[in-house]
Short mmCIF file of C-alpha atoms and ligand atoms in Angstrom, two decimals:
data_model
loop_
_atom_site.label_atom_id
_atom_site.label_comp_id
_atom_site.label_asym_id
_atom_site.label_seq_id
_atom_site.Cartn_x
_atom_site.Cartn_y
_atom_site.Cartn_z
CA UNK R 58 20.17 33.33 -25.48
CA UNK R 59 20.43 29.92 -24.66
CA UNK R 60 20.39 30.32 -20.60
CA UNK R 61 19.74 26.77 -18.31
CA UNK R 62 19.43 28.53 -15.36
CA UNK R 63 17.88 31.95 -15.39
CA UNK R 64 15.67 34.03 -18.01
CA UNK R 65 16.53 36.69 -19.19
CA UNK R 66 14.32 39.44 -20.74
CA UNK R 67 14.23 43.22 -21.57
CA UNK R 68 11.60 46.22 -20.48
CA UNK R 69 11.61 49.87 -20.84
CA UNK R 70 15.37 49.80 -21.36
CA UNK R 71 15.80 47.68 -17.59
CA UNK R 72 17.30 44.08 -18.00
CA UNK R 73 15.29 41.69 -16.44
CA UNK R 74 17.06 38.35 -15.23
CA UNK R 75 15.02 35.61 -13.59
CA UNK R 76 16.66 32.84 -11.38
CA UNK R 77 14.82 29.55 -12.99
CA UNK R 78 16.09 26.08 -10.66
CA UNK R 79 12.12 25.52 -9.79
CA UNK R 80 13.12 22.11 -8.55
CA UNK R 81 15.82 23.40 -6.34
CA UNK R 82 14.01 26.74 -5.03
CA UNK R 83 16.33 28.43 -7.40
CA UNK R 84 19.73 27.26 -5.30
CA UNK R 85 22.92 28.95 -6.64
CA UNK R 86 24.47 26.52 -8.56
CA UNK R 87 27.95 26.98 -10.96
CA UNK R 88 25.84 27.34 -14.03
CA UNK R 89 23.64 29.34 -13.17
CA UNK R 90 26.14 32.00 -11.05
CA UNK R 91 28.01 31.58 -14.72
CA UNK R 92 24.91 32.51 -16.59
CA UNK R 93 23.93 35.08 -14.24
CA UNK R 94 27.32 36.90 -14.27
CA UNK R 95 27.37 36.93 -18.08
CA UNK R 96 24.11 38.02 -18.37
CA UNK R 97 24.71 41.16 -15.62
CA UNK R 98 27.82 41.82 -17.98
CA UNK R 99 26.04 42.03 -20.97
CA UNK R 100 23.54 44.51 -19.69
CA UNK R 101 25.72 46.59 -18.68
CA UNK R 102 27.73 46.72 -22.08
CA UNK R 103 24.49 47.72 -23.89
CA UNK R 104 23.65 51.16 -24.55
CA UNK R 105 20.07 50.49 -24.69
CA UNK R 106 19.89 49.06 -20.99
CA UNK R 107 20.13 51.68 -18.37
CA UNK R 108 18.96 49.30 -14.91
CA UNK R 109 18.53 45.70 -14.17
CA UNK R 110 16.51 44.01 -11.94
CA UNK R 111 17.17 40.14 -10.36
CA UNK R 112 13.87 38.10 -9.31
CA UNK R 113 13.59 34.51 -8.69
CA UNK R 114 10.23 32.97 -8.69
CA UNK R 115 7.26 33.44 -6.10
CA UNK R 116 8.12 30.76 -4.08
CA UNK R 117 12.18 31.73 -3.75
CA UNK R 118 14.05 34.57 -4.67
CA UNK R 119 16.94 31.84 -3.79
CA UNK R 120 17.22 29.53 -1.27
CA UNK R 121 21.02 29.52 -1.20
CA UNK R 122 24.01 28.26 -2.60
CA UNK R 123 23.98 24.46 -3.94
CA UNK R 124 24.02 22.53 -1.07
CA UNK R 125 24.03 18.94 -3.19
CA UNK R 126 26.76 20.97 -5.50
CA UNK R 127 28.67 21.80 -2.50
CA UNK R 128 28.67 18.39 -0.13
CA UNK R 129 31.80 16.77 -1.86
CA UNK R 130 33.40 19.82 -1.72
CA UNK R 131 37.00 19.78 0.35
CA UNK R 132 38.73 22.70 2.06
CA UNK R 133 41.51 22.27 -1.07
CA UNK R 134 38.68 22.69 -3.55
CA UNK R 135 36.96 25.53 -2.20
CA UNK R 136 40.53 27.26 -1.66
CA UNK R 137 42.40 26.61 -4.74
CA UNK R 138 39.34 27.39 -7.01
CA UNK R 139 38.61 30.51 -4.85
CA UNK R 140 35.00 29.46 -4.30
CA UNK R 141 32.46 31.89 -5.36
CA UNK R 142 35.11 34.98 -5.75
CA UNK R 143 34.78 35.30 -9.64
CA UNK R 144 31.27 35.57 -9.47
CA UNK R 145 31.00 37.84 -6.49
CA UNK R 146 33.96 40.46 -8.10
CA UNK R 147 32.06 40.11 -11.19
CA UNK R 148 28.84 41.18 -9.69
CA UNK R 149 30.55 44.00 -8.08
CA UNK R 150 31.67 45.25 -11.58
CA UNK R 151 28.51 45.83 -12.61
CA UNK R 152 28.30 49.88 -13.36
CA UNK R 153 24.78 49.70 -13.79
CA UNK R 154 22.08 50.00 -10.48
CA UNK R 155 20.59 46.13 -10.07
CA UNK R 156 17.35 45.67 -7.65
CA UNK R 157 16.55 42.87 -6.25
CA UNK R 158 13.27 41.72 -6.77
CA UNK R 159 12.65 38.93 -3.79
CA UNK R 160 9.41 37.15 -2.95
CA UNK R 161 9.64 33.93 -1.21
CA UNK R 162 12.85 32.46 0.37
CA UNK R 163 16.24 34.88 -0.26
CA UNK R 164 18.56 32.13 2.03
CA UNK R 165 22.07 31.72 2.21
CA UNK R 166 24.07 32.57 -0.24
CA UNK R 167 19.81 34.12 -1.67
CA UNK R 168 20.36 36.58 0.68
CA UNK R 169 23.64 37.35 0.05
CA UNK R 170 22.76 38.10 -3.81
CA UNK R 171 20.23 40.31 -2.69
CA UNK R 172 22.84 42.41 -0.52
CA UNK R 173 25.46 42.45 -3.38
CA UNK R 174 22.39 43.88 -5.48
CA UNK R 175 21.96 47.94 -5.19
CA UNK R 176 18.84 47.92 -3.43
CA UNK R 177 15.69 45.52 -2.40
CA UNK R 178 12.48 45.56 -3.33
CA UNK R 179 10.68 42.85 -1.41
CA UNK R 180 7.30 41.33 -1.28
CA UNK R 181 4.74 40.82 1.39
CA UNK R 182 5.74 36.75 1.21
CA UNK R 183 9.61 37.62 1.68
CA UNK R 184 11.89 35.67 4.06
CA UNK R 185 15.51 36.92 4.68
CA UNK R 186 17.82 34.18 6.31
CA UNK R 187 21.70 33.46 6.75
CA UNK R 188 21.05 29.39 8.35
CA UNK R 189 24.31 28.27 7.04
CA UNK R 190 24.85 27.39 10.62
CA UNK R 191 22.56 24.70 10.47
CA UNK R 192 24.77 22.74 7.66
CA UNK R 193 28.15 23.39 9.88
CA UNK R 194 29.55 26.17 8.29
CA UNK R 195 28.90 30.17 7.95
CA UNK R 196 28.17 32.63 5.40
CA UNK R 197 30.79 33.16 2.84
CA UNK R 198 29.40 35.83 0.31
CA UNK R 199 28.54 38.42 2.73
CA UNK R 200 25.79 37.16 5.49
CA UNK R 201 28.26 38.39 8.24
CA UNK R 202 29.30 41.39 6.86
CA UNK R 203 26.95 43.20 4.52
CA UNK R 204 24.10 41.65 6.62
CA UNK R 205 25.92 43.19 9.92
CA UNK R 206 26.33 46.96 8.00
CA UNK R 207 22.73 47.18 7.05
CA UNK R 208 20.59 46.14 10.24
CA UNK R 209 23.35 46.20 12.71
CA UNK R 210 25.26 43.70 15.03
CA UNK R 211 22.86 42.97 17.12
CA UNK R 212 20.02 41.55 14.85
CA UNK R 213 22.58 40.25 12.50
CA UNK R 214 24.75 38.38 15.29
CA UNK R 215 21.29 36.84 15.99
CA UNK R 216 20.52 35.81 12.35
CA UNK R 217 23.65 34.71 11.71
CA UNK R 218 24.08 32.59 14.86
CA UNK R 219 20.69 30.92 15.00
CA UNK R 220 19.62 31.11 11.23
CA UNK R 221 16.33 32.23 12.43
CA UNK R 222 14.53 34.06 9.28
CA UNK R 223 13.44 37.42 9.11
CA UNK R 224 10.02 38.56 7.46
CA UNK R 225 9.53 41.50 5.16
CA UNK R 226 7.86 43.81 7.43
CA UNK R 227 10.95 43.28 9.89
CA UNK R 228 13.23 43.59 7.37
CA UNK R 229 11.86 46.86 6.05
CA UNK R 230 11.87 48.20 9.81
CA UNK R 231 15.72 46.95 10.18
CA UNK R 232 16.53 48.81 6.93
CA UNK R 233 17.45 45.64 4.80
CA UNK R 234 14.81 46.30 1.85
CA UNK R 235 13.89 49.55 0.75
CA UNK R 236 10.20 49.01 0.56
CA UNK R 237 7.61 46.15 0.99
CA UNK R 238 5.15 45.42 -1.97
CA UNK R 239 2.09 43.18 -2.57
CA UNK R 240 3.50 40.07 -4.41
CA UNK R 241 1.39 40.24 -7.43
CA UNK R 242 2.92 43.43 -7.85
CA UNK R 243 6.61 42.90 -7.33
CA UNK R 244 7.97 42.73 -10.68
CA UNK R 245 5.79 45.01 -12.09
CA UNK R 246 6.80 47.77 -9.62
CA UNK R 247 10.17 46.74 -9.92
CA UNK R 248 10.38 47.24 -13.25
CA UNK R 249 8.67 50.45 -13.32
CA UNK R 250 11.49 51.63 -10.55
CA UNK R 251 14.14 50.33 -13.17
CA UNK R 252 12.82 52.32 -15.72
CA UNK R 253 12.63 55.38 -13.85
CA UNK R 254 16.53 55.15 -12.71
CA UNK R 255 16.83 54.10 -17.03
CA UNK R 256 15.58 57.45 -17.66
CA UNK R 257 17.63 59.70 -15.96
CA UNK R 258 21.57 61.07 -17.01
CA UNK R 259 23.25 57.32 -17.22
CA UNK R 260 26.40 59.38 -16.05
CA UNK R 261 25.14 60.47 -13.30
CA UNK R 262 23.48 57.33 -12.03
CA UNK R 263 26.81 55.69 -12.46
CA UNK R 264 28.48 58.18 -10.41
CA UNK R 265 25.69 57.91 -7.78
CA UNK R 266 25.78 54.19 -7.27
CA UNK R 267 29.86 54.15 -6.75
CA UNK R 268 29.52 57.67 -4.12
CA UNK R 269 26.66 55.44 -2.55
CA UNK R 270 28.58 52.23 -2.64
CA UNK R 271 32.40 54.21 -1.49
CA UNK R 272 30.41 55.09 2.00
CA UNK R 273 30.96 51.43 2.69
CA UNK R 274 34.52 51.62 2.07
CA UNK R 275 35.86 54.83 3.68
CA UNK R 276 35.55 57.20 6.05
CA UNK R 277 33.04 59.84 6.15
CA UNK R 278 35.55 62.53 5.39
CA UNK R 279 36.90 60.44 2.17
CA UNK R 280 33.51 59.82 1.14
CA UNK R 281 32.79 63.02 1.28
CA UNK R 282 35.50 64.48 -0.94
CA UNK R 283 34.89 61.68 -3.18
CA UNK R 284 31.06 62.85 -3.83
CA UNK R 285 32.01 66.34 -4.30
CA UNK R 286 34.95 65.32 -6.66
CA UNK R 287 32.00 63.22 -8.76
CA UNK R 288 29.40 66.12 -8.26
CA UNK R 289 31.94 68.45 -10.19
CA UNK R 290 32.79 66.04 -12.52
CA UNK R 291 29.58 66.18 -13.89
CA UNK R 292 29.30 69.77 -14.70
CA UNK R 293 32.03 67.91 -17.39
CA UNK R 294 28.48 66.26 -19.17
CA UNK R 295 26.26 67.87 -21.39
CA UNK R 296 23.62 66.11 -19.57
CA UNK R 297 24.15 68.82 -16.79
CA UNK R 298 23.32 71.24 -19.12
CA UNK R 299 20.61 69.80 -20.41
CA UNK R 300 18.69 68.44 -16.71
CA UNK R 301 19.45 72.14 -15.74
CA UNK R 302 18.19 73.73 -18.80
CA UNK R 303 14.76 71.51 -18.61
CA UNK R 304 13.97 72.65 -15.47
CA UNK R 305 14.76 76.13 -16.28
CA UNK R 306 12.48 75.79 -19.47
CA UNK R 307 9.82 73.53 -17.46
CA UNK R 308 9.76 71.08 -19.82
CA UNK R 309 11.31 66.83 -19.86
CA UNK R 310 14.98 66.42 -19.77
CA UNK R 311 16.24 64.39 -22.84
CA UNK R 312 19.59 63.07 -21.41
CA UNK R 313 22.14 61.29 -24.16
CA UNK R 314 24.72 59.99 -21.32
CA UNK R 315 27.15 62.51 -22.59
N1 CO8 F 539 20.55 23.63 -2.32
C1 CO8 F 539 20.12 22.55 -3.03
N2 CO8 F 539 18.83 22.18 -3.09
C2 CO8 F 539 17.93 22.90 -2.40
C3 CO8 F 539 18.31 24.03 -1.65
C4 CO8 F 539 19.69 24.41 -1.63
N3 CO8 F 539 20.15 25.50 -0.98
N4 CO8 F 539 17.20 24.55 -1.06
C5 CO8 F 539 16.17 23.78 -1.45
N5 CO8 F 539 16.60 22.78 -2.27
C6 CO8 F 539 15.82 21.71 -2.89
C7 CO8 F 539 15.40 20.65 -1.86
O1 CO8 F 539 16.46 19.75 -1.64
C8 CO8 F 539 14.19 20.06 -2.54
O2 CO8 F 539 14.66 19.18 -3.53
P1 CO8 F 539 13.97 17.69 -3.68
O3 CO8 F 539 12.53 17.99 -4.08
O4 CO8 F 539 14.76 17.05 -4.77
O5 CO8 F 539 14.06 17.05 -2.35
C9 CO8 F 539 13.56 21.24 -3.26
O6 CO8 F 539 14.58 22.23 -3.36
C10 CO8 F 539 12.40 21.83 -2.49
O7 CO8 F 539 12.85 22.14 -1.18
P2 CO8 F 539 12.07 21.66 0.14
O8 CO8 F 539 11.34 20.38 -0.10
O9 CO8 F 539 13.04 21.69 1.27
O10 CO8 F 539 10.99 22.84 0.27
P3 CO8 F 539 10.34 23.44 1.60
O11 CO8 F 539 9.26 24.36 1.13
O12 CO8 F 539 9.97 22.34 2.55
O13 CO8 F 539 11.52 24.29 2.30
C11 CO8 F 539 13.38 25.86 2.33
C12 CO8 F 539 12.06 25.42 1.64
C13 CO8 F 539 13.06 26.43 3.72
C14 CO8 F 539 13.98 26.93 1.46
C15 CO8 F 539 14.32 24.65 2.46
O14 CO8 F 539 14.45 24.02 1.19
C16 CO8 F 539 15.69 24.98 2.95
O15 CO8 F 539 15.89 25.15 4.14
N6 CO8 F 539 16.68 25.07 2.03
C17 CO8 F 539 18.08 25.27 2.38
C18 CO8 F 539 18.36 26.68 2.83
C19 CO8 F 539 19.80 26.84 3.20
O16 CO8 F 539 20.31 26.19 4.10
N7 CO8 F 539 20.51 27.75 2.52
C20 CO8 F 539 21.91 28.02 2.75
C21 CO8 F 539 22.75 27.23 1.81
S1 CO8 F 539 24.50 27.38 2.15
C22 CO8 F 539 24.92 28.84 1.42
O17 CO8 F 539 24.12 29.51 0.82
C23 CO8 F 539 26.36 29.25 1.54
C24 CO8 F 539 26.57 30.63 0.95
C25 CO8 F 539 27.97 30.79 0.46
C26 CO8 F 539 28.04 31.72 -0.72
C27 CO8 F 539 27.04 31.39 -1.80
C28 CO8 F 539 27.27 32.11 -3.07
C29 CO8 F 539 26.27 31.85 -4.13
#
């Protein structure tokens, strides 16, 4: 498809997208947050897709934004051209779950990516770190809030304001990453997780990911309405009917996203 920046393949009906800078740990540049957002969109306009997953390479999920990109960089650039806000809104568009796939260094504005992604898978050789501090400035896609909502002031003050790094097993205890997985088996198992969500009503996983992603937003009793508004909804879908009537008749559910 003519990508620079990242790869971009298909499994089992799950879009895979690979971050590919190898000579700059897979740093965030323009082009490649333009290829990635374009690719994301596509995905999620094709029928045939159902999940997505974002990996880097074994070394580095990504170890940040561009820091040689950003250096010339004034406070008028950054503000007039909104820095990073397309690319963030458009990766909140996406209707489609996306994992995150991260072995190696997820850094910066890495780390961020991960967060913005629905969940993380991470490998053994993961390292989690918001060190913006050490160039003079802070997080700006996330690292002080999302960061702060999944492990917690506390550890995420600490992360934020030293840029120490945190390794898989502690970010599976602190609730960042879902699960921890061998390396050699990241994508694999990634994929294969992908595939499951890929086969199940693609209405209802929609519906799922924004009741999931509206507890961040609201309060409890708004979010609750809100998931019992969606959970009626369905019973709108003939895929109800049909995940009901497979279990009833013991047998697969075909689902049509209808
Ligand atoms: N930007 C540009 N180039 C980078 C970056 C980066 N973030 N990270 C690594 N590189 C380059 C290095 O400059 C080096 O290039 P060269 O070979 O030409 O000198 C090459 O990648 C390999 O890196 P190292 O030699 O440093 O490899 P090490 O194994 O010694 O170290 C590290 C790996 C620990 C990952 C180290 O490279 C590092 O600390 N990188 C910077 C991490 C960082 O500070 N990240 C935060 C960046 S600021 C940010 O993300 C702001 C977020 C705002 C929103 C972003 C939205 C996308």
């Amino acid at each position: 498809m003519g990508y620079k920046c990242i790869q971009v393949d298909t499994r089992d009906h799950v879009g895979l997208v690979t971050l590919h800078r190898p000579q700059a740990m897979n740093a965030l540049n323009a082009e490649l947050l333009r290829e990635l957002v374009e690719a994301l969109a596509k995905f999620d306009a094709d029928e045939t897709i159902g999940a997505m997953v974002i990996t880097g390479s074994e070394k580095a999920f990504a170890a940040g934004a561009d820091i040689k990109e950003m250096r010339p960089k004034s406070f008028v650039d950054t503000f007039r051209d909104d820095l990073f806000t397309p690319e963030h809104n458009a990766m909140l568009r996406v209707r489609k779950p996306i994992i995150a796939a991260v072995a190696g260094y997820a850094l910066g504005g890495g780390c961020e990516l991960a967060m913005m992604c629905d969940f993380i898978l991470a490998a053994d050789t993961a390292k989690f770190g918001q060190p913006e501090i050490n160039l003079g400035v802070m997080p700006g896609l996330g690292g002080s809030q999302r960061l702060t909502r999944f492990v917690g002031k506390s550890k995420a003050m600490e992360m934020n304001l030293t840029g120490r790094f945190m390794d898989a097993e502690e970010a599976e205890r602190s609730g960042l990453v879902s699960r921890v997985i061998p390396a050699d088996k990241l994508i694999d198992e990634a994929v294969s997780v992908a595939a499951k969500i890929a086969d199940k009503a693609p209405l209802a996983v929609m519906a799922t990911k924004e009741a999931v992603n509206r507890s961040y937003e609201t309060t409890l009793a708004e979010g609750l309405l809100f998931e019992r508004r969606m959970f009626h909804a369905l019973f709108a879908t003939a895929d109800q009917g049909e995940g009901m009537d497979a279990f009833i008749e013991k047998r697969s559910a075909k689902f049509r996203g209808e």
